[in-house]
Coordinates of C-alpha atoms in Angstrom, one line a residue:
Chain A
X190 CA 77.9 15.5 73.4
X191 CA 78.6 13.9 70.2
X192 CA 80.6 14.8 67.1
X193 CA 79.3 15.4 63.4
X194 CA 80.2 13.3 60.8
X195 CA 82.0 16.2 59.3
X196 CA 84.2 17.0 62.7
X197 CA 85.3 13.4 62.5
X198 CA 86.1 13.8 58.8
X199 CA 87.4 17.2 60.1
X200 CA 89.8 15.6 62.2
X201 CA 91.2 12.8 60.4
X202 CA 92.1 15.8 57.8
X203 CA 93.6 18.2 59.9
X204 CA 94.6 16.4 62.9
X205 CA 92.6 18.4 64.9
X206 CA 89.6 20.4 66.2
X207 CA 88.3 23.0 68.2
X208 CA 85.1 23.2 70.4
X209 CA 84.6 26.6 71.3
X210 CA 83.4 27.5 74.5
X211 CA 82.5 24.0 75.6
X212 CA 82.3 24.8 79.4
X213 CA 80.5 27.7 80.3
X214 CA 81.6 30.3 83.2
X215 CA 80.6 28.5 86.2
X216 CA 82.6 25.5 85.3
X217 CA 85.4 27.7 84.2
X218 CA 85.5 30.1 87.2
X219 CA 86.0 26.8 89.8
X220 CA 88.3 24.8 87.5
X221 CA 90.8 28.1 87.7
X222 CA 90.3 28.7 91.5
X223 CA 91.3 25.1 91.8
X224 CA 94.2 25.0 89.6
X225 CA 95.8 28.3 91.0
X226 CA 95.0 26.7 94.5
X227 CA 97.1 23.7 93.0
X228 CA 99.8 25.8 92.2
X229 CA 100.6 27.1 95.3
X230 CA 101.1 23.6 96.9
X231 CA 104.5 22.4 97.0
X232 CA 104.1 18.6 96.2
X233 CA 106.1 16.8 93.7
X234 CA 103.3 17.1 90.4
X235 CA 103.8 20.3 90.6
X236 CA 106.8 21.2 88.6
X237 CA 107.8 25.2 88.2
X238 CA 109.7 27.1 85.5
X239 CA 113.8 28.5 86.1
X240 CA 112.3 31.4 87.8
X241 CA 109.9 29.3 89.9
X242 CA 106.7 30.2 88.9
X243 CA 104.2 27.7 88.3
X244 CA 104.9 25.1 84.7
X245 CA 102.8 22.4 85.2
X246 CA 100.9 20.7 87.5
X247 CA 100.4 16.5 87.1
X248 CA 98.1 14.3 88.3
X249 CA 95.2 16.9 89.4
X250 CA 92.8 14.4 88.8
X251 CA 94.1 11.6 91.3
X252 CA 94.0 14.5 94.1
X253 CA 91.6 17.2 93.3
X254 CA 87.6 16.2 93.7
X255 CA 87.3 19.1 90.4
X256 CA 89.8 17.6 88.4
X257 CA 88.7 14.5 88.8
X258 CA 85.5 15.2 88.0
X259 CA 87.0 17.1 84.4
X260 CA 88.9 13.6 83.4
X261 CA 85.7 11.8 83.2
X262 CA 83.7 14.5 81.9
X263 CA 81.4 13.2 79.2
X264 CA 82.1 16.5 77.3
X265 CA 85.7 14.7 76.9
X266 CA 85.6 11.0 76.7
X267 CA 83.1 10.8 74.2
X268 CA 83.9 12.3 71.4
X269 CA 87.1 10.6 72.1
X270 CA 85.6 7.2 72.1
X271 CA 83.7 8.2 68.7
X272 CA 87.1 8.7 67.1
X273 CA 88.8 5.5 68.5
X274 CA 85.6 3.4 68.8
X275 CA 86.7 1.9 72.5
X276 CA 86.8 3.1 75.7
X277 CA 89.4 4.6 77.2
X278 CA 92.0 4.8 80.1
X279 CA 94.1 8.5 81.3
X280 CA 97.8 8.2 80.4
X281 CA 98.3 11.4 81.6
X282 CA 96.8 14.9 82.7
X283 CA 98.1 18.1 83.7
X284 CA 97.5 22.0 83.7
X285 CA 100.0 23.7 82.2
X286 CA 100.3 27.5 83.4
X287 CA 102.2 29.9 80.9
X288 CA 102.4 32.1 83.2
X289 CA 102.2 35.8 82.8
X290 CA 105.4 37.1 81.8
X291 CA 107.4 34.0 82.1
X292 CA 105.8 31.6 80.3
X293 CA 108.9 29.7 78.6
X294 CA 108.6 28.1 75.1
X295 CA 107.5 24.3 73.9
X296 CA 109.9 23.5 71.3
X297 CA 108.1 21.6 68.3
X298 CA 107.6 17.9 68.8
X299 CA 104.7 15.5 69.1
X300 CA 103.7 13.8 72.0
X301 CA 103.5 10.2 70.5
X302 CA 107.2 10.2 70.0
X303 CA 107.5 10.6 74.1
X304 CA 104.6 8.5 75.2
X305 CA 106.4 5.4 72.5
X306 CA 110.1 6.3 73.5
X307 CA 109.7 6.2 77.4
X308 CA 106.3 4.5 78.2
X309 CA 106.3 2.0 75.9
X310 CA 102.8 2.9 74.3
X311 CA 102.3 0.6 71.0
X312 CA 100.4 2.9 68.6
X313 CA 99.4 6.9 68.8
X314 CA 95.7 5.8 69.8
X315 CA 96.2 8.4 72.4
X316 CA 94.1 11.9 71.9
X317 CA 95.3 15.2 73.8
X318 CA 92.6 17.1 74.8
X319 CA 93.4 20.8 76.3
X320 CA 91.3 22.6 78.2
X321 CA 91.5 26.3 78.1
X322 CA 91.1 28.0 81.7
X323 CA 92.2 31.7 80.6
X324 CA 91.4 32.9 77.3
X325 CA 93.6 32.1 74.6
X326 CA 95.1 34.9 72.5
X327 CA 97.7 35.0 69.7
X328 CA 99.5 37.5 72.2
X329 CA 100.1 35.2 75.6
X330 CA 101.7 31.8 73.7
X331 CA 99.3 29.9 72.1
X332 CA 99.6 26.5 70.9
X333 CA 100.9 26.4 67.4
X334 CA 99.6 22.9 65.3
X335 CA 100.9 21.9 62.5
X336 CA 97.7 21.1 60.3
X337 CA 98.1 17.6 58.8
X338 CA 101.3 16.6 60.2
X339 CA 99.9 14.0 62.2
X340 CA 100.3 11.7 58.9
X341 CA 104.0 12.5 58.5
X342 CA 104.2 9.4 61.2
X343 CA 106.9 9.4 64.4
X344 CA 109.5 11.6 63.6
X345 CA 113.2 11.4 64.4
X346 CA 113.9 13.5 67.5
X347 CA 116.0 14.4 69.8
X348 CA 116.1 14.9 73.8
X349 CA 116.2 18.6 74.5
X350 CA 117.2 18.4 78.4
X351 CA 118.4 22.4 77.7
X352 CA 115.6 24.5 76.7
X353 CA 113.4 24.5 79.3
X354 CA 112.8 22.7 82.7
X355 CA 111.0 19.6 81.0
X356 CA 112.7 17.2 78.9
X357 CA 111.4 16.8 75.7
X358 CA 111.6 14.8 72.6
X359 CA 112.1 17.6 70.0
X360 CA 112.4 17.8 66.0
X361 CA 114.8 19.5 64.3
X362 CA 114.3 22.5 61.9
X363 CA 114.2 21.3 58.5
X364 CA 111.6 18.7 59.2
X365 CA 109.5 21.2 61.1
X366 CA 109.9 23.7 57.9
X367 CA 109.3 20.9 55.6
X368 CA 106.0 20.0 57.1
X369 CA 104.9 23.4 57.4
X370 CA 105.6 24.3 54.0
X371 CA 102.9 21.5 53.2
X372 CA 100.3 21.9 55.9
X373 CA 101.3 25.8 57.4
X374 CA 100.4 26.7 61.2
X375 CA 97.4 27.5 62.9
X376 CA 97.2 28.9 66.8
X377 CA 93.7 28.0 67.9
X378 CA 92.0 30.5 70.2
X379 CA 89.1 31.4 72.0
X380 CA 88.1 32.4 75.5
X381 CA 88.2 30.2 78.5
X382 CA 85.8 27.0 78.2
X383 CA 86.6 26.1 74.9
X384 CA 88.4 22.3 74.1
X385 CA 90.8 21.9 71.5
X386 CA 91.3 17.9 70.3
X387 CA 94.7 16.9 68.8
X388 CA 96.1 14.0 67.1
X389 CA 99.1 11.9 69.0
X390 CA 101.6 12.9 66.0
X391 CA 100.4 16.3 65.4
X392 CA 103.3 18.6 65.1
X393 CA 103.1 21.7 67.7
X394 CA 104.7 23.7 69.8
X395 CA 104.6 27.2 71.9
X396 CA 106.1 30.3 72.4
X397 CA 106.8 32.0 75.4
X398 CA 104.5 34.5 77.3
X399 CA 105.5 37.9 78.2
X400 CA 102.1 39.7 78.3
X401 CA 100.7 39.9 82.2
X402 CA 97.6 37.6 80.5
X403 CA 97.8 34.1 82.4
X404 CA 97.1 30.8 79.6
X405 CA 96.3 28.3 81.9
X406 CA 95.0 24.8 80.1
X407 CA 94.4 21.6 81.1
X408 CA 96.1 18.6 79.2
X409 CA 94.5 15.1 79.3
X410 CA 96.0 12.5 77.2
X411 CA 93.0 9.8 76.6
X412 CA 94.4 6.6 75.4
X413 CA 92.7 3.3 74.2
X414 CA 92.4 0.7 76.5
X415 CA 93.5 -1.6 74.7
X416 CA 96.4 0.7 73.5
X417 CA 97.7 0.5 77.3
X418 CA 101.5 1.2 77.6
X419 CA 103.9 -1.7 78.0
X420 CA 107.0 -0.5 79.6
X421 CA 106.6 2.7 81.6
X422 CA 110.0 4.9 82.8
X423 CA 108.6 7.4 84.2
X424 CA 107.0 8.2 87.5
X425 CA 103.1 6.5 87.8
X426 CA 101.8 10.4 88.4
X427 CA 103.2 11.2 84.5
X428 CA 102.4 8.5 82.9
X429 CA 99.6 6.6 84.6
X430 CA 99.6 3.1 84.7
X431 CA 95.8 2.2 85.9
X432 CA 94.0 1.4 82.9
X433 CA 90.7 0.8 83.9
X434 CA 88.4 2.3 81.5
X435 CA 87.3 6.0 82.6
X436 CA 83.1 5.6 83.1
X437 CA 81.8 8.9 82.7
X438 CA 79.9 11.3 85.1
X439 CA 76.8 13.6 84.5
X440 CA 77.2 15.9 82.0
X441 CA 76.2 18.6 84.8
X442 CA 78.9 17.1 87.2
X443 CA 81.2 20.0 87.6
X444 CA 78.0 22.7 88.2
X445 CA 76.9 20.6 91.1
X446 CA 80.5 20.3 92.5
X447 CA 81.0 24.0 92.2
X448 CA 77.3 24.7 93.7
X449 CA 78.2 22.7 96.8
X450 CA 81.2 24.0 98.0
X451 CA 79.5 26.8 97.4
X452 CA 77.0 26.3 99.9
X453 CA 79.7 24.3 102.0
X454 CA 81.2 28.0 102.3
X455 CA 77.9 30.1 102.8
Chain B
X835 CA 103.8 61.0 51.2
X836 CA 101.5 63.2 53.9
X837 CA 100.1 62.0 56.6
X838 CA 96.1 63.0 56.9
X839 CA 95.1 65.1 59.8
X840 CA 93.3 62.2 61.2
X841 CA 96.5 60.1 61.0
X842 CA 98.1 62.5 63.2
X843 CA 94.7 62.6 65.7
X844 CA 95.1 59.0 65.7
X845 CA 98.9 59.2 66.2
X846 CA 99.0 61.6 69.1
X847 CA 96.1 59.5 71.0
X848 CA 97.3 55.9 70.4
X849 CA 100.9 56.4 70.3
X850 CA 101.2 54.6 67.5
X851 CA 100.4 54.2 63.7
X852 CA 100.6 51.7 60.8
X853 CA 101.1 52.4 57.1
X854 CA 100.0 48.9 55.5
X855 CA 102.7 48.2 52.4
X856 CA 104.3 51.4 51.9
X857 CA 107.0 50.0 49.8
X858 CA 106.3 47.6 46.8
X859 CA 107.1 44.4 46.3
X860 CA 110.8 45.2 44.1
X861 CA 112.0 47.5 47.0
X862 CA 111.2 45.1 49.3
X863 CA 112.8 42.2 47.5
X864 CA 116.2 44.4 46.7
X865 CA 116.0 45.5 50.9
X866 CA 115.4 41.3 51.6
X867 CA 118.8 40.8 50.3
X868 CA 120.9 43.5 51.0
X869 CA 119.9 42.7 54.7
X870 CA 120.7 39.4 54.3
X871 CA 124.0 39.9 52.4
X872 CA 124.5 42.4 56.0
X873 CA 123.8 39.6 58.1
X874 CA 126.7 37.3 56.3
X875 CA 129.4 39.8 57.3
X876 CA 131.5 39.3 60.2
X877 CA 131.8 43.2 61.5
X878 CA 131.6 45.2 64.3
X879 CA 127.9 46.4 63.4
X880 CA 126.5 43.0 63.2
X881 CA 125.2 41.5 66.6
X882 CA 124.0 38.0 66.9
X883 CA 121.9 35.9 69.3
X884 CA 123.6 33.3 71.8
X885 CA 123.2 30.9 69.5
X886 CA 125.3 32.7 66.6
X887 CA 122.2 33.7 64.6
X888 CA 121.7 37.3 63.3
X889 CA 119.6 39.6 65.9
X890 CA 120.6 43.5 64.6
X891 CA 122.8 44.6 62.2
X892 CA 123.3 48.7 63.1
X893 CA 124.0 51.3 61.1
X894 CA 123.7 49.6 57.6
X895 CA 122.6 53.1 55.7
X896 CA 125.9 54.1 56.6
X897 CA 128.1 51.0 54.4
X898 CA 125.2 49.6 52.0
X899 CA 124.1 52.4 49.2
X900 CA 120.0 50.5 49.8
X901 CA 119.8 51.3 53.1
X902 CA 121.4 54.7 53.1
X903 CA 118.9 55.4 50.2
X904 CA 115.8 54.1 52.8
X905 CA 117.8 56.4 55.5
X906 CA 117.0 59.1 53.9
X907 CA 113.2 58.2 52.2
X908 CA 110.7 60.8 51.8
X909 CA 107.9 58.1 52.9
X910 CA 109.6 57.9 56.1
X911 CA 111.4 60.9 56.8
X912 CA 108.1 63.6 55.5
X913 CA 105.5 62.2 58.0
X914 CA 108.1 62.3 60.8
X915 CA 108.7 66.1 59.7
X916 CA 104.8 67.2 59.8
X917 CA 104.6 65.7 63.3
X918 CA 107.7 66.8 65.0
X919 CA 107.3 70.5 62.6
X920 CA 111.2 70.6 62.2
X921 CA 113.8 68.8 60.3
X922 CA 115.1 65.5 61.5
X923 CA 118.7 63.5 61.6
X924 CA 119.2 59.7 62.0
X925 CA 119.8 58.7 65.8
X926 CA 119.7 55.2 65.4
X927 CA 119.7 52.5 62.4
X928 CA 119.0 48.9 62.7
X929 CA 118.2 45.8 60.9
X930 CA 116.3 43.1 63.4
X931 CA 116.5 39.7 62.4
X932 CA 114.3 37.7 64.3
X933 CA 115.4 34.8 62.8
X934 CA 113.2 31.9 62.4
X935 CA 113.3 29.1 65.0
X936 CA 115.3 31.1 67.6
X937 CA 114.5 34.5 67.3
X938 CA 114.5 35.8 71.3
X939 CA 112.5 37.7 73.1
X940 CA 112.8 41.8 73.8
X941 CA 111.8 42.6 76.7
X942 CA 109.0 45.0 77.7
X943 CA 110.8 48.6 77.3
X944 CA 110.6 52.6 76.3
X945 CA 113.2 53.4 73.8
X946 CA 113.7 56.9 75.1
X947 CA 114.4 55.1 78.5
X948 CA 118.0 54.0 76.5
X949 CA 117.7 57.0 74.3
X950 CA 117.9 59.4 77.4
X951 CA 120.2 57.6 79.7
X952 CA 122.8 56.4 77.9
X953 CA 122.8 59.3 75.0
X954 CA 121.9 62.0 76.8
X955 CA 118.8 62.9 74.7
X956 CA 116.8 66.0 76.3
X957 CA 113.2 64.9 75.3
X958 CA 111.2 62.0 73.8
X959 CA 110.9 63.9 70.2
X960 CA 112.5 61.1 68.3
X961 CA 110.0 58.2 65.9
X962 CA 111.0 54.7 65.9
X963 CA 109.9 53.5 62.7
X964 CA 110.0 49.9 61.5
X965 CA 110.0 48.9 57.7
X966 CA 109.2 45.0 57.5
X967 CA 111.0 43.1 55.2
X968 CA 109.0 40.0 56.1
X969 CA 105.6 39.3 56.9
X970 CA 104.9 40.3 60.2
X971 CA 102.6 37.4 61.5
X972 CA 101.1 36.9 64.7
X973 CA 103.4 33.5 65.0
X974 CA 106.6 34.6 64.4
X975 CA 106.8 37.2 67.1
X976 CA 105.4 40.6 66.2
X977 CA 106.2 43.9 68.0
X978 CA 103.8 43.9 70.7
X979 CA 103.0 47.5 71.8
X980 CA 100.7 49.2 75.0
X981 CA 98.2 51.4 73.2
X982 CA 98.5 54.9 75.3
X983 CA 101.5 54.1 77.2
X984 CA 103.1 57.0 75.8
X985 CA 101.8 59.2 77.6
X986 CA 103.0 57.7 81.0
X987 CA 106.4 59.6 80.4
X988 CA 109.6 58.1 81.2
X989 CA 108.9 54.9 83.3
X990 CA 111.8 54.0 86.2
X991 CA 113.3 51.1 84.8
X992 CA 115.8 48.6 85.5
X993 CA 118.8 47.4 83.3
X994 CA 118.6 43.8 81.9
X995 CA 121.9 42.4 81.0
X996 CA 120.9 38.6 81.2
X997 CA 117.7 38.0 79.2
X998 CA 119.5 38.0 75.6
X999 CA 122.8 39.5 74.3
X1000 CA 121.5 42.7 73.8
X1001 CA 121.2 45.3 77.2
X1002 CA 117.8 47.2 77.5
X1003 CA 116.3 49.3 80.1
X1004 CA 113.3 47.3 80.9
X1005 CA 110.1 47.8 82.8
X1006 CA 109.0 46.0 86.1
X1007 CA 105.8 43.8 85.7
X1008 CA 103.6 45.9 87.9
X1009 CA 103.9 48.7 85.8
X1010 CA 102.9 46.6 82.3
X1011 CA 100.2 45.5 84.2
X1012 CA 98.8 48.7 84.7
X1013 CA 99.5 50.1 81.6
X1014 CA 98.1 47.1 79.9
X1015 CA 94.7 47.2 82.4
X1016 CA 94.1 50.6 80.5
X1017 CA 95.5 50.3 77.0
X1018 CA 95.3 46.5 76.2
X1019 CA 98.4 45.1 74.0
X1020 CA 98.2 45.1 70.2
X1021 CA 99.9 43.5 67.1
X1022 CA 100.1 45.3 64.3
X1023 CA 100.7 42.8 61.4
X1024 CA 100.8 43.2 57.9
X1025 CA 102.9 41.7 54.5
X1026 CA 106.7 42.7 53.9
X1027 CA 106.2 46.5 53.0
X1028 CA 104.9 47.7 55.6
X1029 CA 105.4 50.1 58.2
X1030 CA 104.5 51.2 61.5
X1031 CA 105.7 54.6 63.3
X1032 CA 105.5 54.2 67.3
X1033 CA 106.2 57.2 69.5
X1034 CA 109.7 57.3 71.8
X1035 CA 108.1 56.5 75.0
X1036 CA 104.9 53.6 74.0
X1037 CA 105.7 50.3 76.2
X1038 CA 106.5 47.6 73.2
X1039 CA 108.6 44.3 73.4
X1040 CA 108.1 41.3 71.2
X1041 CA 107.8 36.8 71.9
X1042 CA 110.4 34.8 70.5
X1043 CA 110.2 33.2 66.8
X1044 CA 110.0 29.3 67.2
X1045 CA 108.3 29.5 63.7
X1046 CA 110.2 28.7 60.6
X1047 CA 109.2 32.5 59.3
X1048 CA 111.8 35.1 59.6
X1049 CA 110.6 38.6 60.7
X1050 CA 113.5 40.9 59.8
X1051 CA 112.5 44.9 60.4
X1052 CA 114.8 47.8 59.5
X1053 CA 114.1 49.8 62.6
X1054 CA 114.8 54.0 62.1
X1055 CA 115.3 56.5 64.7
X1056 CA 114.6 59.9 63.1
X1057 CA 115.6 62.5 66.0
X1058 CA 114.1 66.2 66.2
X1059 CA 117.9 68.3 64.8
X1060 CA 117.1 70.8 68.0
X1061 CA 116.7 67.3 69.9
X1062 CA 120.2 66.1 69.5
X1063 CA 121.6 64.3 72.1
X1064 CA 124.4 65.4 74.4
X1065 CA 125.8 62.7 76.5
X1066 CA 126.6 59.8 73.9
X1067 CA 127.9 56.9 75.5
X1068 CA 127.6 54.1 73.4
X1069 CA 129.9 53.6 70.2
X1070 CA 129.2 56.1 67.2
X1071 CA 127.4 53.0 64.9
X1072 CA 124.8 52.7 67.8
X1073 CA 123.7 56.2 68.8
X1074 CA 124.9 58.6 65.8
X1075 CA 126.3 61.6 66.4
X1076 CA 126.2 63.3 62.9
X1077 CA 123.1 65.4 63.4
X1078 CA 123.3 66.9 59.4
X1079 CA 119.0 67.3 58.4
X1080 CA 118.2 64.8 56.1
X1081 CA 117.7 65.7 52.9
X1082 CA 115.0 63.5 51.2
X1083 CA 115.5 61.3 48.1
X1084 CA 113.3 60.9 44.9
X1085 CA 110.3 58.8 45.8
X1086 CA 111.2 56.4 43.5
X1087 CA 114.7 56.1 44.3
X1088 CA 115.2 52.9 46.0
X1089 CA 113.2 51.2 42.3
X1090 CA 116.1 53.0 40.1
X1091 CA 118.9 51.7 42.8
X1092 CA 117.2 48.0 42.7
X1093 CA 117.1 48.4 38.5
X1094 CA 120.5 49.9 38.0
X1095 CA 121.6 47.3 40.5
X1096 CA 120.2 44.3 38.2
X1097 CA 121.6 45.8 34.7
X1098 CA 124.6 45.7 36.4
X1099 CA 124.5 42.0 37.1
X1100 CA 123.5 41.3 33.3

């Protein structure tokens, strides 16, 4: 798995990129048993919406053989090391549920401005990488990017501790209209398998989901080693302070896991 | 204005049916800002979200001379005619905002549900029709509607007073389930101008708008005259109890208001 020249260029343009169908079905089919199997454990990653369904589950990868297989997935880290030209560490990871029917709104913001402001992370040498476990449709909340605005730097932003049940750094409406009148939206989709790249700054944000069509995705925040964060607030499982470069598995690791629990089961 | 007979096969089957930019770009303009001069008055008609913003303004073709002209519009009111067979009077008028960046959500929901219990309406033979004054977008929370579902007759339904400021008779989540399983969800989209007729009893609600795009949609209940209802309820400006037939306009009636309106202003 490597990236063209022109996906690099690509990226540097837009702020980010989309790799459809990345992961076939097999991979697909045992990442989503395990993540619904995740939800339905009561641990402390696991953090739920007002209502108590499922919002997002951290940390998968530090307790889930599947997951930790995905955050070393050549598939991932590569392209990832192309773009930053090091190798690279996991700030953070988590599957994020929009769940059918109650799947609550991200207001607009960009992940930089958190990592910087409570981890302590010097520069946005951080990529996120979701992971789509359910297909993606304009109809069930899809992300919504803000092409280009991953040049408009860290913006000003404020703590929304209201909105939902996760506290977020959030940007107020007349930068948000400003930078889409210059770069517009897009909502990336695609079915389940496919990766979407995005820039550190990259403005986004989502609405809610009221069809009964689950939009499970896995987040992983790759960072540059040597971009490691300084002063960390918030608990290790959110913001991961090991930073020992990720070396990455076969790029047929998650086939063989899935074919033997199968056979563990038969 | 006629609708073909394939319209009408299409109408009956689907439950629904979308007339892509019926009115031109000056009638949408001069409806733009008479619904936006609406939406700056403090009166009893004009509802707003939690946060103060506009959601509906009711009843506007009874105080604004544009919207009783589109009240009483041959391109809406013939089509409604040829499928109902009779002559038709205004149950319901509204203009939904949607506003950008905090429109909320509706709920999955029949309008007859409301139109029956709290009006007293004896059958489902009155056509919601929606007019966008916007463009309708796939971000910035379109109608969302169960093909079919019309034909599932009135659905039991519970009454949501909590969700947003406005109360609705809404479905439970099994039953969107199984309506979606066999009519999927669509979202009819189009530019400002457009308009899409959906029948009394088709499943629909709509996302929030955390986009900087307003979506506002003058939404027309045109009511069978043998169909009025006989229980009202709710104040006069929400379910109307004038049941006079319609009589159409000029086609062209709502250009001449919006060019009689602008040699006034010279």
């Amino acid at each position: 798995m490597e990236l063209t020249q022109k996906q690099i260029d690509d990226f540097h343009e837009q702020g980010w990129l989309f790799l459809p169908e990345l992961f076939g079905p097999e991979e697909v089919a045992l990442m989503k048993r395990e993540a619904e199997s995740i939800y339905s454990e009561h641990r402390p990653e696991v953090w739920r919406e007002k209502n108590g369904a499922p919002r997002t589950a951290f940390a998968a990868h530090t307790y889930n053989e599947t997951f930790r297989i995905l955050g070393s997935h050549p598939r991932l880290v590569r392209p990832v090391e192309q773009i930053f030209g090091e190798q690279l560490y996991m700030h953070q990871f988590k599957i994020n549920a929009k769940a059918a029917f109650t799947g609550e709104v991200w207001q607009w913001h960009q992940d930089y401005g958190t990592w910087k402001r409570d981890d302590g992370m010097p520069n946005p040498r951080a990529m996120n990488i979701s992971v789509f476990l359910d297909e993606v449709m304009t109809i069930n909340g899809p992300l919504l990017l803000v092409p280009k605005s991953h040049n408009a730097g860290d913006l000003k932003a404020g703590h929304d501790l209201e909105t939902t049940s996760y506290p977020l750094w959030t940007l107020d409406n007349d930068t948000v209209t400003r930078l889409v009148d210059d770069g517009g939206i897009v909502a990336p989709t695609g079915k389940a398998g496919g990766v979407l790249m995005f820039h550190g700054n990259l403005v986004h944000g989502s609405s809610g989901n009221i069809t009964p069509y689950p939009r499970k995705i896995v987040y992983l925040t790759l960072n540059a080693v040597s971009n490691h964060i300084t002063k960390p607030t918030r608990p290790e499982f959110i913001a991961h302070q090991d930073f020992t470069p990720i070396e990455p598995v076969a790029d047929d690791a998650l086939v063989q896991h899935a074919r033997s629990m199968k056979q563990a089961a038969e």
